[in-house]
C-alpha cells in the first residue's frame, strides 16, 4: 500500500500514515467483525445444542443483528465503578486486553502475503503479544476491589501463564518443519492438496495439533477452562464488577482471541489459506499468470482461511456447551502433567522425523508412487547432515515442495 | 420394638426421669424430665436393640391459652395444667426401623421470670441433627439449650427481639426502620 | 482415599496464604436461592464453610396456627416449590392421619401418579442445576424442557403449574380430565430416551466424573447422625426409603407397587435398567453417588407412574373430594414424614379440637441436608463448594419455611 502511494509520488510521511490507517481500519473491522460473528454463532450454535432457537427476530431472519443489538444495549447501561476499585487501573484494564488481542492481528496473514505486517518472527510476535492479554485480566481483577475478581485474576494468571509453555512447544513444531518463523512462509509450505498440511505431515504433528487446540482453548479462557470467569463459583470472576461498555471491551478481546488461535492453528497446521483442494493453482489463479488472477486466488485463499477460523470457533463453542468446567487443580494437572510432556515428546519426535525422513508421510508416499526427479535441495541437506546413513530407497526420493529453499538457508 | 417395650427398657434404668406416657395417642410418646434427656438419649442411641440413630425433628410447642375464659375452662378440665412449653423429639432407627416420640415439658420462663429462657440440656452431642434443630427452637420458641456449641438464631436475624412461635409473641412495630406491622 | 480427593497439603505444598473470608450468597449464581455461605479460604482451599439461612423465612409454621388445614395447603406449595405435589401430599396425609381418614383406591393411585411425576420434575431440576453448578449449561435446558412437559400435565390436571394445591386434605381437588392418561403415557415415552442423554452428558462424562467422584464424601454414619435423608442418605449406601420403611399410614399408599430402594448395597445398585457403570474414582457417599441415585430414581418413578396409571384406570368409583374447609379436627397430635424428592418431609399437626391447628411443625429435609454442608466442605477447593452444595439438592423455600 505504502509502495503504491509512494509510486504516485505522495510524500513519504503521508504514504505511510495513510497506509497504516487503512490497514488499521481493515484489521479493526476484521477483529470486531469476527467478534460479532462469533457472538452470533455462539448464540445460534449453543441454542441448537440446547434444543432452542436462539435469536430469531433481530434484523429479520436468523437474528443476525443480535450482536449489534447486544452491544447497543450494553452501551446504554450504567457504567459502575465500585467504590473499593482502583479507578485508573479498573478503567485501563479492558483496553489492555482489547489492544493486545487486536495487535496480534497485525501479524496474522489472511492469504499469501496478505498481512498487515510481514514479520520474519511472526510466530514469535503472536505468542508474545497474545500473552500480554492476561495483564488486562489480572489488572481488572485486582483493581475491582472484589474478592471474587481477585480469585478470577489469580486463576487467570496461573492458568494462562502455564498454558503458554505447551502452546509454544506446539507452535515450534511447524516452525521446525518449515525452518522459518514467518507465518506466510509456513502457510505457503503447505500449498497443494490437503495432505500437504502440517497436521497430516507425520503422526507427531497430528498429535501436536490436538495438544495445540487444547492449549488454545485454555489460553482463551473458554469452557471447560473458563476458570477465570467460572460463573457458578466466582460469580463472574474478573468480570464481576464490570458493566456496560468496559464489559463489552473485555468481550471484544475474548472473541477475536478465539478467532486468532483458530487462525493460527489453521496457518500452522491446517494449511492456512490453502484449501483442501488447490483450486487456485488448478485454475491457474496465480500471480505468475496475471496479477488480477493472483488477487482472485488470494481472495479464495482468504475465504479458506476465514472458513477454517470459523470452523475452529465452532468447535470451541461446541466444546463449551458440552463439557462441565474443570477444577483449577485439574486444569493445572492437564497442563503440567500431560500437555507439557506430551508437547515436548512430540517436538522431539518431529525433530527425529525431520532428521530421518525430511518431508511428510504423504510426500514420501507420493514419491514412492512417482519417483522422478532428484531434488537438489534435499541432496544439499543430506550432505550437510552428518547423520547415520539412511536406507537407500529413501535417499532416492525427494520432496517436490515449493519451499525447498528453506533447506538451503 | 414397640413403645411399651421401649418404655419398660427405659424404666429399668431411668425410672426417676420418666414422667408421663401416651401409649394410646396416634403417635405414642414417652415423656421424660428435661434433666434426664442427654442420658436417656445416649442410651436410646447406643443400645444395640434400640439404636435410635436418627433424630428427625425437634418441635417446640407453646401450650398456653391466651383467652382467659378458655384458660379457665382448660384448668377446670385438667386441674394440674399450667401454661408450659413442650419439646418433642422424633426419633427412629435405621437399623431396626422403629420410631419413638420423646417429649419433655419445660416452664415457659426460667424460674418464672419473664425474659429468662427455660433451660434444657442439649442433645447435639448425641445427634448432630440437633445442632440446627435446637438453634431453630431457640430462635423461634425461646428455649436455651445448655451445652449447645453454637446457640445462635438461625432463621431470624441475629438482632431480632422475641421468639415468634410463642403464642404471646407480638410482632415489633418496626425493624431497623422497616415498618413491620 | 480415592485418587480424586483433594488433599490440601498436596495442592498447596504447605504454602499458607492470608486467610480470607468470602460471602458466597445470598446473591450468588450457584447457591440455589438465597443461601449465604461464609467461606474461610486459604488460597483456593476452603478451610471452613458456615451456612447462614433465613433469608426466605415466611413464618409458615406461625401461619399454620391461624388457618384451617385446607387453607394452609397453598402454603405447602411454597415450601419445596419444585415439588409442590409432594408437599401437598405430605400435608394432606398428615391431616388425614389426624382425622383417621382413608382415601379411596382411585384417589390413592392418582396421588401416586402425581407424587412420582413431582419427583421426576424435582430430580430433573436437580440434575440440570447440578450441571450448571459444574459449568455445563446444556443439560439444564434439556431437563427444563422435559420438566415443562410435566408441568403441562399438572396444568391439565389442576390448572396450576408450579403451586398446584392439587392433592388436598381428603382427596384431590378434581378428577383427571379426559385424555390425560394418554398425554402422560406420551410424555413417559418421549422422556425415556432423554435419561440416556443425560447420562451421556453428565453421569458418565469424564469431566463430570472428575469433578464429582470422591468430592464431598459423606460417610453413612455422619449422614444418619445429621438426619440427612432422601438421595443424600441413599447415596451413602443406606437403603432407607420411606415409601418402604415409613409410617404405615404413608406406606399403604404404595401397597401393591413394585419398586426397589435405590441405594448401592452390597456393592451394586438395583440392576433393572441399563445404567452407566459406577466409575472407579467414585466412592460411596460422594457427590457422584448422590447425583446417580437421583438419576436412577427418575427411572424408577417413571416405572411407578406407569404402574399407578394402570391401577388408576382399573380402579372403580370416584376420586375423593376434599374435606369441608372448616371441618373440626379431633384433639391430638400427629407427626408424619413422607418421602419427598429431596428427602423426608415431615409435618406435625397439633389440634385442640377446633378447625384450626394449635401448632404446625414442618420438618424440612433440605434443612437437615444442609446442616451437614459445613462437615463436607472442609479442606476442599473453592470449586468444590458448589459441587457439594449442588449435590445436596437444596431448596431454600423449604429450608427457611
XYZ file of N, CA and C in Angstrom, chain C residues 53-285:
699
model
N -28.823 -19.076 56.973
C -30.104 -19.216 56.287
C -31.106 -18.234 56.900
N -32.287 -18.251 56.400
C -33.342 -17.414 56.962
C -33.759 -16.274 56.053
N -33.112 -16.144 54.899
C -33.457 -15.035 54.007
C -34.830 -15.207 53.376
N -35.342 -16.428 53.407
C -36.637 -16.687 52.791
C -37.645 -17.139 53.853
N -37.404 -16.737 55.087
C -38.287 -17.163 56.172
C -39.626 -16.446 56.047
N -40.701 -17.235 55.903
C -42.021 -16.635 55.714
C -42.987 -17.070 56.797
N -42.458 -17.526 57.918
C -43.278 -17.844 59.088
C -44.361 -18.865 58.754
N -44.021 -19.879 57.972
C -45.047 -20.832 57.552
C -45.686 -21.521 58.754
N -44.879 -21.836 59.761
C -45.439 -22.548 60.906
C -46.414 -21.657 61.666
N -46.061 -20.395 61.797
C -46.951 -19.469 62.510
C -48.249 -19.278 61.711
N -48.114 -19.190 60.405
C -49.313 -19.039 59.572
C -50.219 -20.255 59.755
N -49.591 -21.428 59.865
C -50.361 -22.650 60.046
C -51.217 -22.645 61.298
N -50.828 -21.849 62.281
C -51.603 -21.783 63.515
C -52.816 -20.872 63.378
N -52.983 -20.269 62.228
C -54.087 -19.344 62.039
C -55.010 -19.742 60.911
N -54.727 -20.884 60.282
C -55.541 -21.296 59.140
C -55.969 -22.743 59.320
N -57.091 -23.048 58.720
C -57.512 -24.442 58.745
C -56.621 -25.229 57.777
N -56.537 -26.551 57.942
C -55.594 -27.318 57.121
C -55.775 -27.108 55.629
N -57.019 -27.008 55.164
C -57.163 -26.825 53.726
C -56.748 -25.436 53.294
N -56.932 -24.467 54.187
C -56.470 -23.118 53.843
C -54.945 -23.048 53.834
N -54.340 -23.918 54.639
C -52.872 -23.890 54.717
C -52.230 -24.573 53.516
N -53.018 -25.354 52.807
C -52.462 -26.152 51.722
C -51.622 -25.340 50.720
N -52.116 -24.185 50.247
C -51.283 -23.425 49.288
C -49.944 -22.991 49.866
N -49.861 -22.872 51.186
C -48.563 -22.508 51.766
C -47.574 -23.659 51.648
N -48.100 -24.887 51.645
C -47.182 -26.023 51.496
C -46.604 -26.072 50.085
N -47.362 -25.570 49.117
C -46.809 -25.471 47.760
C -45.499 -24.716 47.759
N -45.422 -23.736 48.623
C -44.285 -22.810 48.586
C -43.140 -23.261 49.483
N -43.252 -24.437 50.036
C -42.113 -24.953 50.809
C -41.061 -25.433 49.826
N -41.228 -26.630 49.318
C -40.354 -27.059 48.241
C -41.116 -26.785 46.953
N -40.886 -25.607 46.411
C -41.709 -25.180 45.274
C -41.372 -25.937 44.000
N -40.350 -26.790 44.044
C -40.042 -27.582 42.860
C -40.786 -28.904 42.862
N -41.392 -29.247 43.975
C -42.179 -30.478 44.004
C -43.413 -30.218 44.869
N -44.221 -29.281 44.431
C -45.378 -28.868 45.220
C -46.320 -30.032 45.481
N -46.428 -30.940 44.503
C -47.326 -32.078 44.677
C -46.935 -32.899 45.898
N -45.648 -33.117 46.079
C -45.202 -33.933 47.199
C -45.417 -33.220 48.528
N -45.306 -31.883 48.491
C -45.567 -31.126 49.710
C -47.054 -31.222 50.062
N -47.896 -31.063 49.047
C -49.338 -31.196 49.262
C -49.653 -32.564 49.851
N -49.002 -33.562 49.283
C -49.273 -34.934 49.723
C -48.890 -35.100 51.185
N -47.702 -34.598 51.538
C -47.250 -34.757 52.920
C -48.219 -34.107 53.901
N -48.637 -32.915 53.585
C -49.542 -32.181 54.476
C -50.897 -32.870 54.537
N -51.413 -33.257 53.382
C -52.739 -33.874 53.364
C -52.741 -35.172 54.148
N -51.711 -35.976 53.958
C -51.659 -37.256 54.671
C -51.567 -37.030 56.166
N -50.802 -36.006 56.560
C -50.669 -35.751 57.995
C -52.019 -35.417 58.606
N -52.760 -34.531 57.952
C -54.061 -34.142 58.498
C -55.025 -35.328 58.439
N -54.910 -36.101 57.353
C -55.783 -37.280 57.263
C -55.450 -38.288 58.358
N -54.196 -38.359 58.703
C -53.817 -39.274 59.788
C -54.449 -38.811 61.093
N -54.481 -37.493 61.283
C -55.125 -36.970 62.487
C -56.625 -37.257 62.444
N -57.210 -37.084 61.264
C -58.653 -37.304 61.133
C -59.003 -38.781 61.076
N -58.017 -39.625 60.861
C -58.290 -41.047 60.676
C -59.027 -41.333 59.385
N -58.643 -40.613 58.359
C -59.376 -40.662 57.095
C -58.614 -41.530 56.096
N -59.333 -42.419 55.426
C -58.697 -43.227 54.373
C -59.297 -42.810 53.040
N -58.450 -42.571 52.063
C -58.985 -42.166 50.761
C -59.281 -43.402 49.926
N -60.065 -43.192 48.879
C -60.465 -44.320 48.034
C -59.275 -44.813 47.205
N -59.441 -45.997 46.649
C -58.377 -46.594 45.846
C -58.011 -45.700 44.676
N -59.023 -45.171 44.017
C -58.781 -44.356 42.831
C -57.953 -43.129 43.218
N -58.311 -42.511 44.328
C -57.570 -41.336 44.802
C -56.134 -41.714 45.130
N -55.995 -42.864 45.769
C -54.653 -43.291 46.168
C -53.747 -43.409 44.946
N -54.243 -44.057 43.893
C -53.384 -44.236 42.720
C -53.145 -42.917 42.009
N -54.145 -42.073 42.018
C -53.962 -40.745 41.409
C -52.876 -39.977 42.155
N -52.885 -40.108 43.467
C -51.856 -39.420 44.254
C -50.471 -39.973 43.945
N -50.402 -41.283 43.736
C -49.087 -41.848 43.400
C -48.605 -41.281 42.072
N -49.498 -41.195 41.105
C -49.098 -40.632 39.804
C -48.502 -39.246 40.015
N -49.233 -38.414 40.750
C -48.809 -37.028 40.907
C -47.512 -36.923 41.716
N -47.439 -37.712 42.777
C -46.240 -37.633 43.621
C -45.015 -38.069 42.833
N -45.157 -39.093 42.017
C -43.984 -39.580 41.292
C -43.631 -38.648 40.133
N -44.642 -38.068 39.513
C -44.325 -37.063 38.485
C -43.612 -35.881 39.143
N -44.079 -35.514 40.323
C -43.415 -34.425 41.051
C -41.978 -34.778 41.364
N -41.740 -36.031 41.676
C -40.369 -36.453 41.970
C -39.506 -36.353 40.715
N -40.072 -36.791 39.587
C -39.291 -36.681 38.343
C -38.962 -35.216 38.077
N -39.988 -34.355 38.210
C -39.768 -32.927 37.922
C -38.691 -32.362 38.830
N -38.756 -32.709 40.091
C -37.779 -32.173 41.037
C -36.384 -32.700 40.751
N -36.275 -33.981 40.448
C -34.950 -34.539 40.160
C -34.389 -33.989 38.855
N -35.284 -33.664 37.922
C -34.799 -33.066 36.676
C -34.174 -31.706 36.960
N -34.836 -30.922 37.785
C -34.250 -29.623 38.138
C -32.929 -29.842 38.850
N -32.917 -30.820 39.746
C -31.680 -31.080 40.492
C -30.549 -31.436 39.537
N -30.837 -32.321 38.573
C -29.788 -32.750 37.644
C -29.322 -31.584 36.785
N -30.280 -30.827 36.258
C -29.917 -29.709 35.391
C -29.116 -28.667 36.136
N -29.576 -28.323 37.329
C -28.867 -27.299 38.090
C -27.507 -27.791 38.537
N -27.408 -29.091 38.735
C -26.106 -29.602 39.146
C -25.114 -29.460 38.003
N -25.591 -29.720 36.786
C -24.740 -29.474 35.632
C -24.305 -28.019 35.588
N -25.235 -27.146 35.861
C -24.952 -25.708 35.857
C -23.903 -25.360 36.912
N -24.028 -25.974 38.072
C -23.053 -25.721 39.136
C -21.662 -26.123 38.712
N -21.584 -27.118 37.846
C -20.273 -27.597 37.411
C -19.858 -26.927 36.106
N -20.649 -25.973 35.637
C -20.260 -25.227 34.451
C -20.768 -25.799 33.149
N -21.679 -26.740 33.210
C -22.225 -27.311 31.985
C -23.660 -26.817 31.833
N -23.870 -25.972 30.852
C -25.169 -25.290 30.767
C -26.206 -26.135 30.049
N -25.750 -26.949 29.108
C -26.696 -27.596 28.202
C -27.686 -28.550 28.882
N -27.243 -29.433 29.787
C -28.223 -30.327 30.412
C -29.330 -29.574 31.126
N -29.007 -28.383 31.595
C -30.006 -27.571 32.283
C -31.197 -27.290 31.375
N -30.906 -26.885 30.148
C -32.021 -26.585 29.243
C -32.762 -27.859 28.847
N -32.029 -28.945 28.729
C -32.702 -30.195 28.386
C -33.651 -30.626 29.496
N -33.171 -30.569 30.730
C -34.028 -31.027 31.818
C -35.223 -30.095 31.988
N -35.005 -28.809 31.772
C -36.146 -27.896 31.928
C -37.160 -28.090 30.813
N -36.678 -28.459 29.642
C -37.600 -28.751 28.548
C -38.542 -29.886 28.946
N -38.001 -30.920 29.547
C -38.848 -32.060 29.897
C -39.642 -31.806 31.165
N -39.105 -30.980 32.029
C -39.875 -30.618 33.212
C -41.117 -29.831 32.789
N -40.960 -29.009 31.752
C -42.110 -28.267 31.242
C -43.249 -29.205 30.875
N -42.875 -30.358 30.307
C -43.926 -31.293 29.895
C -44.670 -31.819 31.119
N -43.944 -32.054 32.198
C -44.609 -32.497 33.431
C -45.506 -31.369 33.946
N -44.982 -30.150 33.889
C -45.794 -29.023 34.369
C -47.046 -28.865 33.501
N -46.921 -29.162 32.209
C -48.107 -29.122 31.349
C -49.137 -30.138 31.826
N -48.649 -31.309 32.214
C -49.569 -32.333 32.725
C -50.238 -31.846 34.004
N -49.450 -31.226 34.874
C -50.026 -30.689 36.110
C -51.077 -29.637 35.779
N -50.743 -28.804 34.816
C -51.663 -27.736 34.444
C -52.971 -28.329 33.925
N -52.842 -29.390 33.118
C -54.047 -30.014 32.593
C -54.883 -30.613 33.719
N -54.206 -31.104 34.762
C -54.944 -31.757 35.842
C -55.586 -30.757 36.785
N -54.851 -29.676 37.113
C -55.374 -28.814 38.173
C -55.328 -27.330 37.837
N -54.814 -26.976 36.682
C -54.830 -25.561 36.309
C -53.614 -24.792 36.772
N -52.784 -25.391 37.608
C -51.588 -24.691 38.076
C -50.370 -25.497 37.672
N -49.293 -24.789 37.443
C -48.084 -25.473 37.007
C -47.120 -25.691 38.164
N -46.905 -24.668 38.933
C -45.881 -24.752 39.974
C -46.518 -24.980 41.342
N -47.430 -24.127 41.712
C -48.065 -24.222 43.022
C -49.407 -24.905 42.825
N -49.372 -26.226 42.850
C -50.523 -26.989 42.367
C -51.698 -26.988 43.329
N -51.437 -27.245 44.609
C -52.526 -27.412 45.584
C -53.539 -28.425 45.066
N -53.062 -29.478 44.472
C -53.950 -30.431 43.819
C -54.341 -31.546 44.782
N -53.327 -32.206 45.325
C -53.619 -33.214 46.343
C -53.999 -32.454 47.605
N -55.167 -32.695 48.099
C -55.614 -31.888 49.222
C -56.191 -32.792 50.302
N -56.489 -32.200 51.440
C -56.910 -32.997 52.593
C -58.217 -33.694 52.255
N -58.213 -34.993 52.249
C -59.422 -35.756 51.967
C -59.476 -36.320 50.573
N -58.685 -35.781 49.679
C -58.749 -36.309 48.318
C -57.905 -35.479 47.377
N -58.490 -35.179 46.234
C -57.846 -34.264 45.289
C -58.897 -33.242 44.866
N -58.440 -32.114 44.314
C -59.408 -31.054 44.005
C -60.336 -31.456 42.865
N -59.837 -32.266 41.929
C -60.703 -32.673 40.822
C -60.134 -33.922 40.202
N -61.001 -34.670 39.523
C -60.508 -35.860 38.830
C -59.739 -35.422 37.584
N -59.026 -36.356 37.003
C -58.247 -36.038 35.815
C -59.168 -35.737 34.640
N -58.775 -34.804 33.792
C -59.583 -34.544 32.603
C -59.473 -35.699 31.621
N -60.427 -35.831 30.698
C -60.342 -36.928 29.731
C -59.079 -36.796 28.878
N -58.471 -37.911 28.574
C -57.279 -37.905 27.722
C -55.989 -37.647 28.460
N -56.092 -37.387 29.748
C -54.875 -37.043 30.494
C -53.914 -38.217 30.531
N -54.464 -39.414 30.741
C -53.589 -40.577 30.877
C -52.784 -40.819 29.609
N -53.414 -40.611 28.460
C -52.656 -40.843 27.218
C -51.587 -39.775 27.048
N -51.894 -38.544 27.492
C -50.855 -37.496 27.445
C -49.669 -37.888 28.312
N -50.000 -38.415 29.479
C -48.950 -38.807 30.421
C -48.135 -39.960 29.835
N -48.827 -40.891 29.224
C -48.146 -42.021 28.593
C -47.204 -41.522 27.507
N -47.689 -40.533 26.752
C -46.868 -39.971 25.683
C -45.613 -39.308 26.256
N -45.817 -38.605 27.363
C -44.660 -37.965 27.997
C -43.635 -39.011 28.405
N -44.112 -40.086 29.037
C -43.167 -41.102 29.515
C -42.402 -41.715 28.350
N -43.113 -41.931 27.228
C -42.447 -42.498 26.064
C -41.390 -41.537 25.534
N -41.743 -40.262 25.481
C -40.791 -39.282 24.949
C -39.605 -39.083 25.882
N -39.894 -39.222 27.157
C -38.872 -38.867 28.139
C -37.825 -39.963 28.304
N -38.211 -41.215 28.104
C -37.290 -42.322 28.382
C -35.923 -42.160 27.707
N -35.872 -41.792 26.408
C -34.527 -41.654 25.812
C -33.729 -40.481 26.363
N -34.427 -39.480 26.900
C -33.717 -38.309 27.414
C -32.829 -38.687 28.598
N -33.289 -39.667 29.372
C -32.495 -40.079 30.533
C -31.122 -40.564 30.075
N -31.107 -41.304 28.956
C -29.819 -41.778 28.448
C -28.937 -40.615 28.019
N -29.577 -39.607 27.417
C -28.789 -38.435 27.009
C -28.182 -37.752 28.224
N -28.969 -37.643 29.277
C -28.451 -37.000 30.488
C -27.308 -37.819 31.073
N -27.443 -39.136 31.013
C -26.335 -39.970 31.483
C -25.091 -39.716 30.643
N -25.302 -39.486 29.348
C -24.149 -39.278 28.467
C -23.457 -37.959 28.768
N -24.232 -36.872 28.934
C -23.564 -35.575 29.120
C -23.170 -35.344 30.561
N -23.782 -36.023 31.496
C -23.407 -35.796 32.888
C -22.804 -37.046 33.527
N -23.651 -38.001 33.865
C -23.221 -39.105 34.723
C -21.912 -39.753 34.284
N -21.786 -40.017 32.981
C -20.597 -40.742 32.550
C -19.604 -39.846 31.828
N -19.848 -38.554 31.839
C -18.904 -37.613 31.216
C -17.621 -37.560 32.040
N -16.491 -37.624 31.355
C -15.212 -37.724 32.069
C -14.975 -36.523 32.975
N -15.270 -35.328 32.456
C -15.033 -34.133 33.274
C -15.982 -34.125 34.469
N -17.231 -34.501 34.229
C -18.201 -34.550 35.313
C -17.735 -35.516 36.397
N -17.252 -36.673 35.984
C -16.791 -37.663 36.962
C -15.618 -37.105 37.749
N -14.712 -36.413 37.040
C -13.559 -35.850 37.741
C -13.979 -34.799 38.760
N -15.034 -34.079 38.435
C -15.459 -33.010 39.337
C -16.265 -33.519 40.534
N -16.886 -34.699 40.390
C -17.802 -35.133 41.445
C -17.326 -36.373 42.194
N -16.626 -37.262 41.499
C -16.250 -38.522 42.144
C -15.238 -38.244 43.243
N -15.530 -38.741 44.420
C -14.629 -38.540 45.549
C -14.700 -37.158 46.155
N -15.615 -36.337 45.704
C -15.746 -34.977 46.231
C -16.905 -34.954 47.224
N -16.664 -34.398 48.385
C -17.718 -34.288 49.390
C -18.197 -35.635 49.873
N -17.274 -36.466 50.297
C -17.646 -37.816 50.717
C -18.331 -37.754 52.080
N -19.523 -38.307 52.118
C -20.322 -38.294 53.339
C -20.450 -39.732 53.827
N -19.817 -40.062 54.948
C -19.973 -41.425 55.458
C -21.411 -41.652 55.924
N -21.859 -42.883 55.813
C -23.258 -43.176 56.152
C -23.563 -42.793 57.597
N -22.616 -43.051 58.507
C -22.876 -42.750 59.912
C -23.090 -41.256 60.123
N -22.270 -40.436 59.451
C -22.427 -38.988 59.580
C -23.769 -38.550 59.007
N -24.121 -39.141 57.868
C -25.381 -38.761 57.243
C -26.552 -39.031 58.185
N -26.543 -40.180 58.824
C -27.632 -40.525 59.741
C -27.575 -39.610 60.957
N -26.370 -39.354 61.422
C -26.196 -38.508 62.599
C -26.778 -37.118 62.361
N -26.588 -36.605 61.173
C -27.098 -35.269 60.859
C -28.536 -35.297 60.364
N -29.136 -36.454 60.343
C -30.529 -36.532 59.910
C -30.699 -36.326 58.418
N -29.644 -36.600 57.649
C -29.772 -36.471 56.193
C -30.671 -37.583 55.673
N -31.498 -37.240 54.714
C -32.451 -38.213 54.199
C -32.519 -38.101 52.684
N -33.332 -38.937 52.117
C -33.536 -38.881 50.673
C -32.310 -39.337 49.922
N -32.131 -38.826 48.691
C -30.989 -39.258 47.885
C -29.648 -39.019 48.569
N -29.579 -38.041 49.464
C -28.310 -37.795 50.160
C -27.954 -38.995 51.025
N -28.954 -39.537 51.713
C -28.705 -40.699 52.561
C -28.508 -41.955 51.709
N -29.348 -42.088 50.695
C -29.238 -43.291 49.858
C -27.931 -43.295 49.071
N -27.425 -42.100 48.773
C -26.129 -42.005 48.096
C -24.995 -42.522 48.957
N -25.241 -42.620 50.274
C -24.219 -43.176 51.174
C -24.348 -44.673 51.285
N -25.272 -45.252 50.560
C -25.414 -46.704 50.604
C -26.362 -47.187 51.680
N -27.191 -46.303 52.217
C -28.173 -46.719 53.205
C -29.505 -46.900 52.488
N -29.992 -48.109 52.454
C -31.248 -48.367 51.744
C -32.398 -47.964 52.657
N -32.763 -46.725 52.608
C -33.759 -46.182 53.524
C -34.678 -45.288 52.717
N -35.857 -45.777 52.475
C -36.812 -45.029 51.669
C -38.162 -45.144 52.367
N -38.742 -44.002 52.713
C -39.982 -44.048 53.491
C -41.118 -44.707 52.727
N -41.034 -44.746 51.418
C -42.090 -45.417 50.680
C -42.149 -46.890 51.065
N -41.021 -47.398 51.570
C -40.980 -48.774 52.026
C -40.896 -48.841 53.553
N -40.095 -47.911 54.141
C -39.775 -48.040 55.554
C -40.538 -47.046 56.433
N -41.450 -46.303 55.862
C -42.056 -45.218 56.619
C -43.216 -45.649 57.493
N -43.940 -44.646 57.938
C -45.140 -44.843 58.734
C -46.150 -45.654 57.912
N -46.805 -46.631 58.538
C -47.763 -47.449 57.760
C -48.822 -46.586 57.077
N -49.173 -45.471 57.708
C -50.191 -44.630 57.094
C -49.726 -44.100 55.730
N -48.416 -43.956 55.584
C -47.872 -43.500 54.305
C -47.579 -44.674 53.380
N -46.965 -45.724 53.910
C -46.529 -46.819 53.032
C -47.716 -47.539 52.402
N -48.876 -47.487 53.041
C -50.002 -48.213 52.438
C -50.444 -47.543 51.139
N -50.015 -46.302 50.944
C -50.275 -45.664 49.661
C -49.581 -46.434 48.533
N -48.445 -47.042 48.855
C -47.675 -47.749 47.827
C -47.923 -49.250 47.878
N -48.970 -49.676 48.572
C -49.296 -51.100 48.614
C -49.544 -51.608 47.200
N -48.928 -52.724 46.879
C -49.165 -53.317 45.568
C -48.276 -52.762 44.479
N -47.366 -51.861 44.826
C -46.462 -51.313 43.805
C -45.126 -52.045 43.861
N -44.562 -52.236 42.688
C -43.258 -52.893 42.586
C -42.194 -51.818 42.456
N -41.351 -51.692 43.444
C -40.209 -50.773 43.289
C -39.115 -51.189 44.256
N -37.927 -50.723 43.917
C -36.784 -51.035 44.766
C -36.238 -49.750 45.345
N -35.638 -49.850 46.500
C -34.979 -48.689 47.095
C -33.643 -48.509 46.389
N -33.460 -47.299 45.826
C -32.250 -47.055 45.036
C -31.107 -46.708 45.978
N -30.267 -47.657 46.228
C -29.059 -47.395 47.007
C -28.080 -48.503 46.685
N -26.810 -48.141 46.775
C -25.816 -49.163 46.479
C -25.623 -50.010 47.721
N -26.168 -51.204 47.699
C -25.952 -52.120 48.814
C -25.230 -53.337 48.270
N -24.357 -53.870 49.053
C -23.511 -54.995 48.652
C -22.795 -54.681 47.340
N -22.364 -53.442 47.230
C -21.522 -53.067 46.100
C -22.234 -52.892 44.783
N -23.570 -52.915 44.779
C -24.209 -52.697 43.494
C -25.564 -52.016 43.673
N -25.988 -51.389 42.596
C -27.297 -50.763 42.545
C -28.279 -51.779 41.976
N -29.585 -51.576 42.256
C -30.557 -52.450 41.599
C -30.366 -52.385 40.088
N -30.340 -53.531 39.464
C -29.925 -53.564 38.052
C -31.082 -53.781 37.085
N -32.181 -53.096 37.303
C -33.313 -53.311 36.411
C -33.146 -52.616 35.074
N -32.331 -51.593 35.050
C -32.226 -50.778 33.841
C -30.775 -50.700 33.413
N -30.542 -50.444 32.150
C -29.143 -50.331 31.702
C -28.536 -49.003 32.157
N -27.991 -48.994 33.339
C -27.372 -47.779 33.854
C -25.912 -47.727 33.447
N -25.364 -46.520 33.336
C -23.902 -46.474 33.133
C -23.198 -46.998 34.368
N -22.032 -47.596 34.192
C -21.354 -48.196 35.343
C -20.818 -47.136 36.296
N -20.606 -47.544 37.525
C -20.031 -46.644 38.520
C -18.550 -46.475 38.206
N -18.070 -45.238 38.035
C -16.647 -45.065 37.702
C -15.761 -45.485 38.863
N -14.542 -45.830 38.510
C -13.619 -46.335 39.525
C -13.292 -45.277 40.569
N -13.289 -44.014 40.141
C -12.883 -42.956 41.061
C -13.968 -42.646 42.090
N -15.200 -43.048 41.826
C -16.282 -42.698 42.741
C -16.231 -43.580 43.974
N -16.533 -42.989 45.128
C -16.633 -43.806 46.322
C -17.969 -43.512 46.976
N -18.492 -44.474 47.661
C -19.843 -44.379 48.191
C -19.969 -43.134 49.085
N -21.031 -42.380 48.863
C -21.264 -41.198 49.687
C -20.741 -39.914 49.079
